[in-house]
Coordinates of C-alpha atoms in Angstrom, one line a residue:
X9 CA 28.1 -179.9 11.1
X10 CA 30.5 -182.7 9.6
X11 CA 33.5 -180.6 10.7
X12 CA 35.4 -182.6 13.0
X13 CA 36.4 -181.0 16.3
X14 CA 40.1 -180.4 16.6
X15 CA 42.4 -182.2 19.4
X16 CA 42.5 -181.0 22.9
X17 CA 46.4 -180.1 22.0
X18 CA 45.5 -178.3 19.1
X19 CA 42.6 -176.6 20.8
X20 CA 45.4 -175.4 23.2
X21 CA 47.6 -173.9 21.0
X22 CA 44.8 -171.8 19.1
X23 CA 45.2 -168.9 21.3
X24 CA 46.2 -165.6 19.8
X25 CA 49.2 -165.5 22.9
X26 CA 50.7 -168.8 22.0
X27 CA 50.5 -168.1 17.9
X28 CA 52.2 -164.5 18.7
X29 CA 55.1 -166.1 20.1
X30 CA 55.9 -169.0 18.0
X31 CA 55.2 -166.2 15.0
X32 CA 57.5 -164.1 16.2
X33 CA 60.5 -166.2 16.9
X34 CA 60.2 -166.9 13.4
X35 CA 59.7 -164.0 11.9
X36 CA 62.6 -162.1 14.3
X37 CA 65.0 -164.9 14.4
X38 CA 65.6 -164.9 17.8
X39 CA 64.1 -165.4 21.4
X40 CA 65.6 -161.9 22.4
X41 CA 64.5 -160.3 19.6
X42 CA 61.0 -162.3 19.9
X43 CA 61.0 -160.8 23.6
X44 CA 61.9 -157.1 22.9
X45 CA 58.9 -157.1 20.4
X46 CA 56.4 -159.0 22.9
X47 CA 57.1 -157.2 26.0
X48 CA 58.4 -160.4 27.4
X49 CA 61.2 -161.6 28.8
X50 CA 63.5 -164.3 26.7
X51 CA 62.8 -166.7 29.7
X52 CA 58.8 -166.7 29.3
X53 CA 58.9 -167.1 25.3
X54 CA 61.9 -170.0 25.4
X55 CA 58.5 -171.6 27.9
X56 CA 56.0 -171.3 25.5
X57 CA 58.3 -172.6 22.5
X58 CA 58.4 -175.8 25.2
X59 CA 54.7 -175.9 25.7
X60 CA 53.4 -175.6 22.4
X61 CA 56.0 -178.0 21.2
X62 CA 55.5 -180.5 24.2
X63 CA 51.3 -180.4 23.5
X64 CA 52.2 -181.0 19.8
X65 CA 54.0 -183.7 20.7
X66 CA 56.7 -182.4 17.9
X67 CA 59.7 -180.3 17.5
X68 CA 59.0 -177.3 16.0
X69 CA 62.6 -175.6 16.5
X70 CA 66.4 -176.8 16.6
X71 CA 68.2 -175.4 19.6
X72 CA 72.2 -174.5 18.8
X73 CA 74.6 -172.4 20.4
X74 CA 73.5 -169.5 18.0
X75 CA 69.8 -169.4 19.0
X76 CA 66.9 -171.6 17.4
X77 CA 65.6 -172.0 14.3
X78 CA 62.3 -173.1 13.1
X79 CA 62.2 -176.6 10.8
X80 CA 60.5 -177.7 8.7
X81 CA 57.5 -178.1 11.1
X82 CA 58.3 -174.9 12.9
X83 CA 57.6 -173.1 9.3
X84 CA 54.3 -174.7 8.8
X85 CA 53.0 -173.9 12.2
X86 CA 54.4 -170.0 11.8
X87 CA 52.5 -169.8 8.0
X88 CA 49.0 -171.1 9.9
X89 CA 49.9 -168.8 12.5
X90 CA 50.0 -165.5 10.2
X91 CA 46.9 -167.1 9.2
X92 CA 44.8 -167.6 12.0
X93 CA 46.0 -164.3 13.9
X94 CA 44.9 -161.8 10.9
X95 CA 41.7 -163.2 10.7
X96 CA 41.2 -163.1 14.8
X97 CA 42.3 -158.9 13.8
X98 CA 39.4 -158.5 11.0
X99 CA 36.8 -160.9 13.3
X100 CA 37.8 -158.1 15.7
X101 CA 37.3 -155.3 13.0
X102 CA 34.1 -156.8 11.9
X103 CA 32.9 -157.5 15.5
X104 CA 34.4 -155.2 17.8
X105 CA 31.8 -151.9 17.2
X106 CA 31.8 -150.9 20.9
X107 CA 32.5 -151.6 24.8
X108 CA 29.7 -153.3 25.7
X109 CA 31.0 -156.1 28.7
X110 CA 34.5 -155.3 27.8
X111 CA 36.4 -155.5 30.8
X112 CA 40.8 -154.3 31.0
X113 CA 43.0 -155.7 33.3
X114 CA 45.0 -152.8 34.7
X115 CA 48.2 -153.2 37.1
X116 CA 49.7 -150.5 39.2
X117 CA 53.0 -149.8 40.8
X118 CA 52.3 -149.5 44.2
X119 CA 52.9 -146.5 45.4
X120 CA 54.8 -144.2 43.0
X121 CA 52.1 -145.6 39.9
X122 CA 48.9 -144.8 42.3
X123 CA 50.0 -141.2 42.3
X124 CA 48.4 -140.2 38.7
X125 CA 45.8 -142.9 38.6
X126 CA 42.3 -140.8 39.5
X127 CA 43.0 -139.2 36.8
X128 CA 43.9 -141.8 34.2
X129 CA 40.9 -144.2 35.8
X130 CA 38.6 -140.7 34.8
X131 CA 39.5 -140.1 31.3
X132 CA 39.1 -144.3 30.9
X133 CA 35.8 -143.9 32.0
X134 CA 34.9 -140.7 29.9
X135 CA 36.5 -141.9 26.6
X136 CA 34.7 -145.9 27.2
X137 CA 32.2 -145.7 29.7
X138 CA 30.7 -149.3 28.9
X139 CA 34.8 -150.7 30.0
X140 CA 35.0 -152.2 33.1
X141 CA 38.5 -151.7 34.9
X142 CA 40.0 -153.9 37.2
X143 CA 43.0 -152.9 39.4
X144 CA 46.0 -154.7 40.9
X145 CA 48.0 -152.6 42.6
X146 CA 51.5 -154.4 43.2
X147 CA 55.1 -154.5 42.8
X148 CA 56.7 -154.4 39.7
X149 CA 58.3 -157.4 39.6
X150 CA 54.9 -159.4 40.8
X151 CA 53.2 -157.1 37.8
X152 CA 55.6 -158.2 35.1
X153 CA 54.7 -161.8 36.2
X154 CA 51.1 -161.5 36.0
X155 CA 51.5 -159.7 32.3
X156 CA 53.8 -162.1 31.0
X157 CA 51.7 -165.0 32.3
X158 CA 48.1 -163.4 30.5
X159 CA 46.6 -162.4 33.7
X160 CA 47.2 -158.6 33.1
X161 CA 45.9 -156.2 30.2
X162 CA 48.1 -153.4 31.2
X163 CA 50.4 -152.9 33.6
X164 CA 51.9 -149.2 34.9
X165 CA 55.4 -150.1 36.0
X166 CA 58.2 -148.4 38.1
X167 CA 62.2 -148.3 37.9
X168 CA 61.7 -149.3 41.8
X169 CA 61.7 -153.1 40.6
X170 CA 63.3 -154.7 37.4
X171 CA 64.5 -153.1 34.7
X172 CA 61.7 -152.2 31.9
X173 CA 61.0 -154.6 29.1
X174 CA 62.4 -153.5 26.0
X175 CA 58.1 -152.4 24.3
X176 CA 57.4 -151.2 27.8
X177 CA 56.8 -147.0 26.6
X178 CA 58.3 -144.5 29.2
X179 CA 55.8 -142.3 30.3
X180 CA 56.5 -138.9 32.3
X181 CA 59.2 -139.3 35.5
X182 CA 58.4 -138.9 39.1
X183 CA 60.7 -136.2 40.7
X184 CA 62.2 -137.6 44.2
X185 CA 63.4 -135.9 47.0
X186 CA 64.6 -136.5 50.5
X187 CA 62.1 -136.1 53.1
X188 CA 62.3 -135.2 56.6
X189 CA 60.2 -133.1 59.0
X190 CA 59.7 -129.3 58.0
X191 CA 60.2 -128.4 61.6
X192 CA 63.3 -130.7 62.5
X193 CA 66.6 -129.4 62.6
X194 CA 69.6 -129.8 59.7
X195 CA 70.3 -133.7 59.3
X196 CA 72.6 -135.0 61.9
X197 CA 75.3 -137.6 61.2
X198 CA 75.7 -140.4 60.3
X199 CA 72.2 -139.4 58.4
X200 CA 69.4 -141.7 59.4
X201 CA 67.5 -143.2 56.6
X202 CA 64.2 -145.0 56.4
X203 CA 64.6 -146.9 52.6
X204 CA 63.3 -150.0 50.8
X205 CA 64.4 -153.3 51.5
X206 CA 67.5 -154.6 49.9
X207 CA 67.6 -155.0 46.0
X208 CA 64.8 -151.9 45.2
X209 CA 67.3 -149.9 43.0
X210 CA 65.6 -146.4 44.9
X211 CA 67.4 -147.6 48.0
X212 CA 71.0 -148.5 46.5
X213 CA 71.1 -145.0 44.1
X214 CA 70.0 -143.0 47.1
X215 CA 72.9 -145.1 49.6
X216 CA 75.3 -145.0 46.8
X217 CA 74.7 -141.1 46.4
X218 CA 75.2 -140.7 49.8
X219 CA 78.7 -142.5 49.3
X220 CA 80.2 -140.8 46.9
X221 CA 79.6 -137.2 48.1
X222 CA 81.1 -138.8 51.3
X223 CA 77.9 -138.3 54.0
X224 CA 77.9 -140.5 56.4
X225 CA 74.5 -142.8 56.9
X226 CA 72.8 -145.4 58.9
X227 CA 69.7 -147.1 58.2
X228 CA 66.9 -146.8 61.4
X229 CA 64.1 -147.9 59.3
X230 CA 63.4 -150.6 56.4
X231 CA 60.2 -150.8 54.4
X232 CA 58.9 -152.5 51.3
X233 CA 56.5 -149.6 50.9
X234 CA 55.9 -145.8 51.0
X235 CA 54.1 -145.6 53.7
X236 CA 56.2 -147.1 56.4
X237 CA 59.0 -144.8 54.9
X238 CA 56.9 -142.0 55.5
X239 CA 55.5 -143.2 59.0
X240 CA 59.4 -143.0 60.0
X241 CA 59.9 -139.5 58.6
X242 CA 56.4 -138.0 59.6
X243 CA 58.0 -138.8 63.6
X244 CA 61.6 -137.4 62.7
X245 CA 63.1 -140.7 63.2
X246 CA 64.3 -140.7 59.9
X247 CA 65.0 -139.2 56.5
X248 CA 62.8 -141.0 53.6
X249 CA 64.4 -140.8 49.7
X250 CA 61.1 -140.8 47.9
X251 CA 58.9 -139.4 44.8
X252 CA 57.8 -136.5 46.1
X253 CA 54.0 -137.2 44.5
X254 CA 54.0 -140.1 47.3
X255 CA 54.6 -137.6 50.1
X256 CA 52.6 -134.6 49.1
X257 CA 49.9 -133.8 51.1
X258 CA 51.9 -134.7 54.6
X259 CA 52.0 -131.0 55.9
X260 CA 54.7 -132.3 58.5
X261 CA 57.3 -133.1 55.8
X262 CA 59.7 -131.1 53.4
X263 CA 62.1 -131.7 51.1
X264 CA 65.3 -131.4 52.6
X265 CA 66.8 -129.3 49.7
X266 CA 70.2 -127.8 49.8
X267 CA 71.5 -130.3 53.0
X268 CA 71.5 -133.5 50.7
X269 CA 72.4 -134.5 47.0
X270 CA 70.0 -134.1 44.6
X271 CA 68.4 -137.8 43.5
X272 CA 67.1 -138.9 40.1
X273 CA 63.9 -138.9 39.0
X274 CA 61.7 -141.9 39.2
X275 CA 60.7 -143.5 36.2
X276 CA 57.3 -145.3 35.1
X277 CA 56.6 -147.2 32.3
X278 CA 53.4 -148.4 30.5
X279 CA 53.4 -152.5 29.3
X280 CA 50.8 -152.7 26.7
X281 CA 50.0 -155.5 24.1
X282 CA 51.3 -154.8 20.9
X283 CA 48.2 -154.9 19.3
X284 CA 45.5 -154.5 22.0
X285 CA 41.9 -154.2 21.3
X286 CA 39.4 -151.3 21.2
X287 CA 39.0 -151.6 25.1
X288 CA 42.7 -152.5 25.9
X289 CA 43.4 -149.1 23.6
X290 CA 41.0 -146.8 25.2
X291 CA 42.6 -147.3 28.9
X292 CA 45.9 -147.4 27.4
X293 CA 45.7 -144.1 26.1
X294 CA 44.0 -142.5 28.9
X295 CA 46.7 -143.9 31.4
X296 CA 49.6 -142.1 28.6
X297 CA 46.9 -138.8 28.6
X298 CA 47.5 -138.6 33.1
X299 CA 51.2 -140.4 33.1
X300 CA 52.2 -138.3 30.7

């Protein structure tokens, strides 16, 4: 009572994602460094320096060549910062005593990330049965979107789309092979391929293998997913490079091993907060117990 109410722009900057950026350019001295430690990308945090400076209506930072630096402004916003987001951790201490209505945000890989998830969704649900999962299941590159915009807790992430953000933590990699049908005979040539669409690195390591031990190839069949890879190996009209996890359990296929070059393993990722709640922390470390 008495208090007065603070501005709408004020009211807009008190969140703890908008604090925990302008913090951390401060405090790291740098929008890459800033980045690294968010799990962003330089891009998203150079935004939010321009939003929380525009609904201000002040400069907080002078841009140079070198980078930017906070002024005198900047520094005053980065002490109430430190402020306001250690007491939003002990309100959280003090608060935060179990799962009741908590609800995590959880973003899948398609494909290569679904392969483990039973089994990370049922330890979730053992450790914190009172925490309510919900699932998008998407590209990496449309997953990295939604977590740097807010809209994702967590997000499981594969080297089929853009390359990890610097906090993202490796979890364990996805052995891939080249699949064909067990009863078709040795691959003819030029080999026919069923890949990703153009730009999904599993496509241009598994062409470029190809290439340099000097087997000739042809693409018959282009997907954006697993499944219409598989659909054009499962007939024999093609040979799929894929984790094998994805095509297990197709009794028609087999790795073609000893015909073809071996491929890399897959790799997945885990993008968590860096300091997540209780709920946010239980699913994390069930998805790290199944990934690996």
């Amino acid at each position: 009572m008495g208090n007065a109410e603070p501005s709408s722009a004020v009211r807009q900057i008190l969140r703890s994602d908008a604090m925990r950026v302008a913090l951390a350019v401060v405090e790291l001295g740098s929008v890459r460094r800033a980045a690294a430690a968010l799990s962003m990308t330089p891009s998203a945090v150079s935004k939010q320096l321009v939003r929380i400076e525009r609904q201000l209506g002040r400069t907080l930072f002078v841009r140079t060549r070198d980078g930017v630096r906070p002024n005198g402004e900047g520094l005053a916003l980065a002490s109430y910062a430190r402020r306001f987001l250690a007491l939003v951790a002990e309100v959280g201490e003090r608060f935060e005593t179990d799962f009741a209505s908590a609800r995590v945000r959880l973003g899948v890989a398609d494909d290569v990330g679904l392969v483990r998830l039973p089994a990370a969704l049922a330890q979730a649900a053992e450790a914190a049965p009172d925490v309510a999962v919900e699932l998008t299941v998407a590209f990496s590159s449309e997953l990295l979107a939604l977590a740097e915009s807010g809209k994702l807790d967590l997000a499981i992430l594969s080297d089929g789309g853009p390359p990890f953000p610097a906090g993202a933590r490796r979890l364990r990699p996805e052995p891939m092979a080249w699949f064909g049908r067990r009863d078709a005979a040795p691959p003819p040539e030029p080999l026919p391929l069923a890949v990703a669409a153009e730009g999904c690195p599993w496509r241009a390591r598994a062409l470029a293998i190809l290439s340099g031990a000097g087997i000739p190839w042809r693409i018959v069949c282009t997907s954006p997913s697993a499944a219409g890879q598989l659909a054009a190996a499962r007939v024999g009209l093609a040979v799929a490079p894929l984790p094998e996890a994805v095509a297990d359990g197709h009794a028609e296929l087999a790795p073609l091993r000893g015909h073809l070059p071996a491929l890399p393993a897959c790799a997945l990722a885990l993008l968590a907060p860096t300091r997540p709640g209780r709920a946010v922390r239980a699913v994390a470390e069930a998805v790290r117990g199944a990934y690996g």
